[in-house]
Amino acid sequence: KKEKVVKPDYTPAQKKRITTLLSPADDLSSVKELPPFKELETELVKKRKQDLRHMYEKDRRHQLAQLERDISLFLIEKGFMEVRTSVLIPAKFIERMGITEEDPLYKQIFRVDENTCLRPMLAPGLYNYLHNFDNIMPDPLKIFEIGTCYRKESDGKEHLEEFTMINFCQMGSGCTRENLLNVIDDLLKYLNIDYEVISDNCMVYGDTIDIMHGDMEISSAVVGPIPQDLDWGVNKPWMGAGMGLERLLKVKHKYTNIKRSSRSISYYNGITTNL
Ligand code: ATP
Ligand code: 9VF
Ligand code: MG
């Protein structure tokens, strides 16, 4: 006969504190009788301090920074050239991306002043490089950027208002769905992340190939060309994909909330700093 799990009546604030202190490795579901709040809190605080001291002793790498380095080296090895463009972009780039007032993304833009906003995506910077490098580099041209993007978001566990995107793209020959899916497959195998491919569409690109881990989108991939390429002075076939680094970390470390993998003063490598 199954024994009843005795749940002490923690207050909502106490539940929240315990949740914050838990690491994905902790498994309270097998615990038959949970201890009083103060006892459990003390035990978890002690464990999390040990975890942090262990990181300081043995590793010292920030997981978001390290993931950026890993992806960067992987893509450079695959022939993609790294670029870094501005986080502050001209507001006119938003229109030029084809983001109109009807596009849900339009209202999500952080505007800095009349002519400037924070980039919600990396595509404008990449478009500029595709145009400028077209008659300098051999065919195909392969570039990528990794960096923070900003969007006003209302929805919680998978969305950050400040997040890190990797966007790689290739222009010229070899820009097929098959080649695109191969790059994504190589990258996600290298990162040890399971995924499924589904079709979707958005206002900017039309049809997209979405890469999912369960219910969460980890990447949107597109095979061009598309009409608005001409507004950027781009007139060759292309393929590209954008992927969120904090979502990759959420999957890799089984975080229940994406905040654990974000730029933060509240968490260090997924562990609360409020100890
Ligand atoms: P969603 O539908 O989940 O809001 P999206 O389709 O608007 O995402 P894209 O514009 O396709 O997002 O951006 C490419 C990738 O960047 C996404 O697949 C996701 O991994 C990541 N990403 C987008 N928005 C966010 C966000 N607010 N927080 C964290 N990651 C994000
Ligand atoms: C793929 C998703 C238009 C040739 C410079 C590169 C892409 C989807 C990227 C991202 C975005 N697009 N969130 O474009 O690789 O830009 O919406 Si380009
Ligand atoms: Mg998408």
Short mmCIF file of C-alpha atoms and ligand atoms in Angstrom, two decimals:
data_model
loop_
_atom_site.label_atom_id
_atom_site.label_comp_id
_atom_site.label_asym_id
_atom_site.label_seq_id
_atom_site.Cartn_x
_atom_site.Cartn_y
_atom_site.Cartn_z
CA LYS A 1 0.00 0.00 0.00
CA LYS A 2 1.28 3.46 -0.97
CA GLU A 3 2.11 5.77 1.88
CA LYS A 4 0.68 9.24 2.01
CA VAL A 5 3.11 12.09 1.37
CA VAL A 6 2.93 14.44 4.32
CA LYS A 7 3.11 17.98 3.04
CA PRO A 8 3.72 20.59 5.68
CA ASP A 9 1.65 23.68 5.05
CA TYR A 10 4.34 26.06 3.86
CA THR A 11 3.05 29.58 3.18
CA PRO A 12 3.18 30.81 -0.45
CA ALA A 13 6.24 32.92 0.42
CA GLN A 14 7.97 29.89 1.96
CA LYS A 15 7.17 27.74 -1.11
CA LYS A 16 8.64 30.43 -3.30
CA ARG A 17 11.82 30.57 -1.20
CA ILE A 18 12.22 26.77 -1.36
CA THR A 19 11.66 26.78 -5.12
CA THR A 20 14.34 29.45 -5.53
CA LEU A 21 16.78 27.44 -3.42
CA LEU A 22 16.18 24.14 -5.23
CA SER A 23 18.59 23.00 -7.89
CA PRO A 24 17.38 20.71 -10.71
CA ALA A 25 19.42 17.91 -9.10
CA ASP A 26 17.41 18.09 -5.86
CA ASP A 27 14.46 15.73 -5.90
CA LEU A 28 11.88 16.42 -3.24
CA SER A 29 9.26 14.23 -4.93
CA SER A 30 10.79 11.10 -3.37
CA VAL A 31 10.84 12.65 0.10
CA LYS A 32 7.99 11.12 2.08
CA GLU A 33 7.88 13.71 4.78
CA LEU A 34 9.06 17.24 4.16
CA PRO A 35 10.75 18.86 7.17
CA PRO A 36 9.59 22.12 8.72
CA PHE A 37 10.37 25.15 6.53
CA LYS A 38 13.29 26.52 8.53
CA GLU A 39 15.05 23.14 8.59
CA LEU A 40 14.72 22.61 4.82
CA GLU A 41 15.73 26.19 4.07
CA THR A 42 18.89 25.91 6.17
CA GLU A 43 19.85 22.64 4.49
CA LEU A 44 19.31 24.05 0.97
CA VAL A 45 21.18 27.29 1.72
CA LYS A 46 24.13 25.20 2.88
CA LYS A 47 24.03 23.11 -0.34
CA ARG A 48 23.83 26.12 -2.63
CA LYS A 49 26.76 27.83 -0.86
CA GLN A 50 28.74 24.62 -1.39
CA ASP A 51 27.77 24.59 -5.07
CA LEU A 52 28.99 28.18 -5.52
CA ARG A 53 32.26 27.50 -3.64
CA HIS A 54 32.77 24.42 -5.82
CA MET A 55 32.36 26.51 -8.97
CA TYR A 56 34.85 29.07 -7.65
CA GLU A 57 37.33 26.31 -6.82
CA LYS A 58 36.98 24.08 -9.90
CA ASP A 59 35.60 26.02 -12.85
CA ARG A 60 35.02 29.79 -12.64
CA ARG A 61 33.36 30.00 -16.06
CA HIS A 62 30.03 31.75 -16.46
CA GLN A 63 27.74 29.34 -18.33
CA LEU A 64 26.21 31.97 -20.62
CA ALA A 65 29.65 33.36 -21.53
CA GLN A 66 31.02 29.84 -22.02
CA LEU A 67 28.11 28.81 -24.26
CA GLU A 68 28.79 31.89 -26.37
CA ARG A 69 32.47 30.87 -26.67
CA ASP A 70 31.55 27.26 -27.53
CA ILE A 71 29.08 28.22 -30.27
CA SER A 72 31.47 30.84 -31.60
CA LEU A 73 34.37 28.37 -31.96
CA PHE A 74 32.05 25.76 -33.47
CA LEU A 75 30.80 28.13 -36.20
CA ILE A 76 34.26 29.55 -36.94
CA GLU A 77 35.41 25.94 -37.42
CA LYS A 78 32.49 25.46 -39.87
CA GLY A 79 33.65 28.43 -41.96
CA PHE A 80 31.43 31.21 -40.56
CA MET A 81 33.07 34.57 -39.81
CA GLU A 82 32.18 36.25 -36.52
CA VAL A 83 30.86 39.82 -36.57
CA ARG A 84 29.84 42.22 -33.79
CA THR A 85 27.43 45.03 -34.52
CA SER A 86 25.74 47.66 -32.35
CA VAL A 87 23.03 46.90 -29.83
CA LEU A 88 21.71 50.43 -30.42
CA ILE A 89 20.30 50.55 -33.92
CA PRO A 90 18.54 53.15 -36.08
CA ALA A 91 14.76 52.87 -35.67
CA LYS A 92 14.44 52.87 -39.45
CA PHE A 93 16.03 49.39 -39.49
CA ILE A 94 12.83 48.09 -37.85
CA GLU A 95 10.69 49.30 -40.76
CA ARG A 96 13.28 48.06 -43.24
CA MET A 97 12.96 44.59 -41.69
CA GLY A 98 9.31 44.71 -42.71
CA ILE A 99 8.10 45.04 -39.11
CA THR A 100 4.94 47.12 -39.44
CA GLU A 101 2.47 48.25 -36.77
CA GLU A 102 0.43 45.10 -37.37
CA ASP A 103 3.37 42.87 -36.48
CA PRO A 104 3.26 41.78 -32.81
CA LEU A 105 7.01 42.52 -32.67
CA TYR A 106 6.37 46.21 -33.41
CA LYS A 107 5.06 46.98 -29.91
CA GLN A 108 7.84 44.92 -28.34
CA ILE A 109 10.61 47.30 -29.46
CA PHE A 110 12.45 49.27 -26.76
CA ARG A 111 12.73 52.78 -28.15
CA VAL A 112 15.61 54.91 -26.88
CA ASP A 113 14.74 58.13 -28.70
CA GLU A 114 12.97 59.11 -31.87
CA ASN A 115 15.65 57.71 -34.14
CA THR A 116 17.17 54.92 -32.05
CA CYS A 117 16.09 51.63 -30.51
CA LEU A 118 17.57 48.51 -28.91
CA ARG A 119 17.89 45.71 -31.44
CA PRO A 120 15.19 43.02 -31.12
CA MET A 121 17.11 40.71 -33.49
CA LEU A 122 20.49 40.42 -35.20
CA ALA A 123 19.27 40.39 -38.81
CA PRO A 124 19.77 44.15 -39.55
CA GLY A 125 23.48 43.98 -38.70
CA LEU A 126 23.91 40.76 -40.68
CA TYR A 127 22.10 42.20 -43.70
CA ASN A 128 24.58 45.08 -43.70
CA TYR A 129 27.53 42.69 -43.66
CA LEU A 130 26.02 40.48 -46.38
CA HIS A 131 25.71 43.59 -48.56
CA ASN A 132 29.16 45.03 -47.79
CA PHE A 133 31.10 41.74 -47.98
CA ASP A 134 29.35 40.42 -51.10
CA ASN A 135 31.98 41.69 -53.54
CA ILE A 136 34.92 41.12 -51.17
CA MET A 137 34.56 37.50 -50.02
CA PRO A 138 34.46 34.28 -52.05
CA ASP A 139 31.18 32.42 -52.52
CA PRO A 140 29.39 31.40 -50.36
CA LEU A 141 29.60 34.14 -47.72
CA LYS A 142 29.10 32.71 -44.21
CA ILE A 143 28.83 35.01 -41.18
CA PHE A 144 27.34 35.04 -37.67
CA GLU A 145 26.82 37.27 -34.66
CA ILE A 146 26.16 36.41 -31.03
CA GLY A 147 24.82 39.14 -28.78
CA THR A 148 22.07 40.58 -26.62
CA CYS A 149 18.70 41.44 -28.09
CA TYR A 150 15.83 43.26 -26.41
CA ARG A 151 12.07 42.75 -26.62
CA LYS A 152 9.22 43.83 -24.35
CA GLU A 153 7.68 40.52 -23.28
CA SER A 154 4.67 39.76 -21.09
CA ASP A 155 4.99 36.01 -20.96
CA GLY A 156 7.29 34.48 -18.32
CA LYS A 157 9.06 31.13 -18.19
CA GLU A 158 10.60 31.11 -21.70
CA HIS A 159 10.90 34.83 -22.38
CA LEU A 160 13.42 37.39 -21.19
CA GLU A 161 13.36 41.06 -22.12
CA GLU A 162 17.14 40.91 -22.46
CA PHE A 163 18.38 37.72 -24.09
CA THR A 164 21.29 36.45 -26.14
CA MET A 165 20.82 35.40 -29.72
CA ILE A 166 23.05 33.51 -32.11
CA ASN A 167 22.17 34.20 -35.74
CA PHE A 168 24.26 32.57 -38.45
CA CYS A 169 23.64 32.94 -42.15
CA GLN A 170 25.03 31.94 -45.50
CA MET A 171 24.56 33.79 -48.79
CA GLY A 172 25.24 32.56 -52.32
CA SER A 173 25.60 28.89 -53.22
CA GLY A 174 24.43 25.95 -51.10
CA CYS A 175 21.55 27.75 -49.41
CA THR A 176 19.13 24.84 -49.19
CA ARG A 177 16.79 23.62 -46.48
CA GLU A 178 18.85 20.45 -46.28
CA ASN A 179 22.14 22.30 -45.72
CA LEU A 180 20.49 24.61 -43.18
CA LEU A 181 19.09 21.70 -41.20
CA ASN A 182 22.51 20.03 -41.33
CA VAL A 183 24.25 23.02 -39.72
CA ILE A 184 21.56 23.15 -37.03
CA ASP A 185 21.81 19.39 -36.48
CA ASP A 186 25.60 19.53 -36.13
CA LEU A 187 25.38 22.44 -33.70
CA LEU A 188 22.65 20.92 -31.52
CA LYS A 189 24.37 17.51 -31.52
CA TYR A 190 27.58 19.26 -30.45
CA LEU A 191 25.62 20.96 -27.65
CA ASN A 192 23.85 17.69 -26.79
CA ILE A 193 20.34 19.09 -27.23
CA ASP A 194 17.42 17.02 -28.56
CA TYR A 195 15.03 18.72 -30.93
CA GLU A 196 12.16 18.38 -33.38
CA VAL A 197 11.63 20.26 -36.64
CA ILE A 198 8.25 21.91 -37.32
CA SER A 199 6.93 24.47 -39.78
CA ASP A 200 5.71 27.91 -38.74
CA ASN A 201 5.35 31.38 -40.22
CA CYS A 202 6.02 34.92 -39.08
CA MET A 203 5.44 38.39 -40.53
CA VAL A 204 9.11 39.16 -41.11
CA TYR A 205 10.16 36.03 -43.01
CA GLY A 206 6.95 34.29 -44.04
CA ASP A 207 7.49 30.53 -43.71
CA THR A 208 10.00 29.51 -41.05
CA ILE A 209 11.41 26.19 -39.96
CA ASP A 210 11.07 26.06 -36.21
CA ILE A 211 13.35 23.95 -34.06
CA MET A 212 11.56 22.81 -30.92
CA HIS A 213 12.56 21.14 -27.68
CA GLY A 214 9.22 19.89 -26.38
CA ASP A 215 6.87 22.88 -26.42
CA MET A 216 9.66 25.46 -26.48
CA GLU A 217 11.00 27.00 -29.66
CA ILE A 218 14.78 27.07 -29.53
CA SER A 219 15.39 28.31 -33.06
CA SER A 220 13.71 29.79 -36.11
CA ALA A 221 15.39 29.03 -39.41
CA VAL A 222 14.66 30.49 -42.83
CA VAL A 223 15.63 29.79 -46.42
CA GLY A 224 15.60 33.00 -48.47
CA PRO A 225 15.48 34.94 -50.64
CA ILE A 226 12.57 37.13 -49.47
CA PRO A 227 11.24 40.38 -51.02
CA GLN A 228 12.68 42.76 -48.37
CA ASP A 229 16.24 41.58 -49.11
CA LEU A 230 16.26 44.20 -51.87
CA ASP A 231 15.77 46.99 -49.29
CA TRP A 232 19.11 45.87 -47.78
CA GLY A 233 20.89 45.59 -51.12
CA VAL A 234 20.94 41.80 -50.93
CA ASN A 235 20.06 39.91 -54.12
CA LYS A 236 21.30 36.35 -53.67
CA PRO A 237 19.85 33.21 -52.09
CA TRP A 238 20.51 32.85 -48.37
CA MET A 239 19.76 30.65 -45.39
CA GLY A 240 19.97 31.47 -41.71
CA ALA A 241 18.84 30.66 -38.21
CA GLY A 242 18.38 32.54 -34.95
CA MET A 243 18.66 30.72 -31.64
CA GLY A 244 18.35 31.83 -28.01
CA LEU A 245 21.29 30.95 -25.75
CA GLU A 246 19.36 31.22 -22.48
CA ARG A 247 16.78 28.75 -23.87
CA LEU A 248 19.61 26.35 -24.76
CA LEU A 249 20.89 26.63 -21.18
CA LYS A 250 17.38 26.15 -19.80
CA VAL A 251 17.18 22.83 -21.66
CA LYS A 252 20.74 21.75 -20.88
CA HIS A 253 20.44 22.39 -17.15
CA LYS A 254 16.72 21.53 -16.84
CA TYR A 255 15.88 24.92 -15.33
CA THR A 256 12.20 25.46 -14.59
CA ASN A 257 12.55 29.20 -15.33
CA ILE A 258 14.65 30.92 -17.99
CA LYS A 259 15.65 33.62 -15.46
CA ARG A 260 18.18 31.13 -14.07
CA SER A 261 20.21 31.31 -17.26
CA SER A 262 19.83 35.04 -17.92
CA ARG A 263 22.18 37.96 -17.36
CA SER A 264 21.50 38.47 -13.67
CA ILE A 265 22.59 39.56 -10.22
CA SER A 266 20.04 37.16 -8.66
CA TYR A 267 21.48 33.93 -10.06
CA TYR A 268 25.00 32.75 -10.75
CA ASN A 269 25.09 29.74 -13.11
CA GLY A 270 21.52 28.93 -12.12
CA ILE A 271 22.10 29.23 -8.37
CA THR A 272 20.42 31.97 -6.35
CA THR A 273 22.87 34.56 -5.01
CA ASN A 274 20.43 35.39 -2.22
CA LEU A 275 21.96 33.10 0.39
P1 ATP B 1 8.63 33.18 -29.36
O1 ATP B 1 7.55 32.85 -30.37
O2 ATP B 1 8.98 32.05 -28.46
O3 ATP B 1 8.38 34.47 -28.64
P2 ATP B 1 10.03 34.20 -31.61
O4 ATP B 1 9.58 33.29 -32.71
O5 ATP B 1 9.40 35.53 -31.47
O6 ATP B 1 9.96 33.44 -30.21
P3 ATP B 1 12.47 34.61 -33.01
O7 ATP B 1 12.24 35.99 -33.48
O8 ATP B 1 12.27 33.49 -33.96
O9 ATP B 1 11.61 34.38 -31.68
O10 ATP B 1 13.93 34.57 -32.36
C1 ATP B 1 14.84 33.51 -32.58
C2 ATP B 1 15.14 32.77 -31.29
O11 ATP B 1 15.54 33.67 -30.26
C3 ATP B 1 13.95 32.04 -30.70
O12 ATP B 1 13.79 30.77 -31.31
C4 ATP B 1 14.35 31.92 -29.24
O13 ATP B 1 15.25 30.84 -29.05
C5 ATP B 1 15.09 33.20 -29.00
N1 ATP B 1 14.21 34.20 -28.37
C6 ATP B 1 13.34 35.02 -28.97
N2 ATP B 1 12.73 35.83 -28.08
C7 ATP B 1 13.24 35.51 -26.88
C8 ATP B 1 13.03 36.01 -25.55
N3 ATP B 1 12.17 37.00 -25.30
N4 ATP B 1 13.73 35.45 -24.53
C9 ATP B 1 14.60 34.46 -24.78
N5 ATP B 1 14.85 33.94 -26.00
C10 ATP B 1 14.18 34.47 -27.05
C1 9VF B 2 16.41 33.45 -39.73
C2 9VF B 2 15.36 34.81 -36.38
C3 9VF B 2 17.78 38.05 -43.05
C4 9VF B 2 20.00 36.68 -44.35
C5 9VF B 2 20.54 38.83 -42.50
C6 9VF B 2 19.56 36.37 -41.54
C7 9VF B 2 18.07 34.88 -40.63
C8 9VF B 2 15.54 33.74 -38.56
C9 9VF B 2 16.25 34.58 -37.53
C10 9VF B 2 15.54 36.15 -35.78
C11 9VF B 2 15.02 37.24 -36.62
N1 9VF B 2 16.81 34.67 -40.34
N2 9VF B 2 14.85 36.27 -34.57
O1 9VF B 2 18.30 36.08 -41.19
O2 9VF B 2 18.95 34.12 -40.40
O3 9VF B 2 15.82 37.94 -37.19
O4 9VF B 2 13.78 37.39 -36.63
SI1 9VF B 2 19.47 37.47 -42.84
MG MG B 3 10.59 32.24 -34.06
#
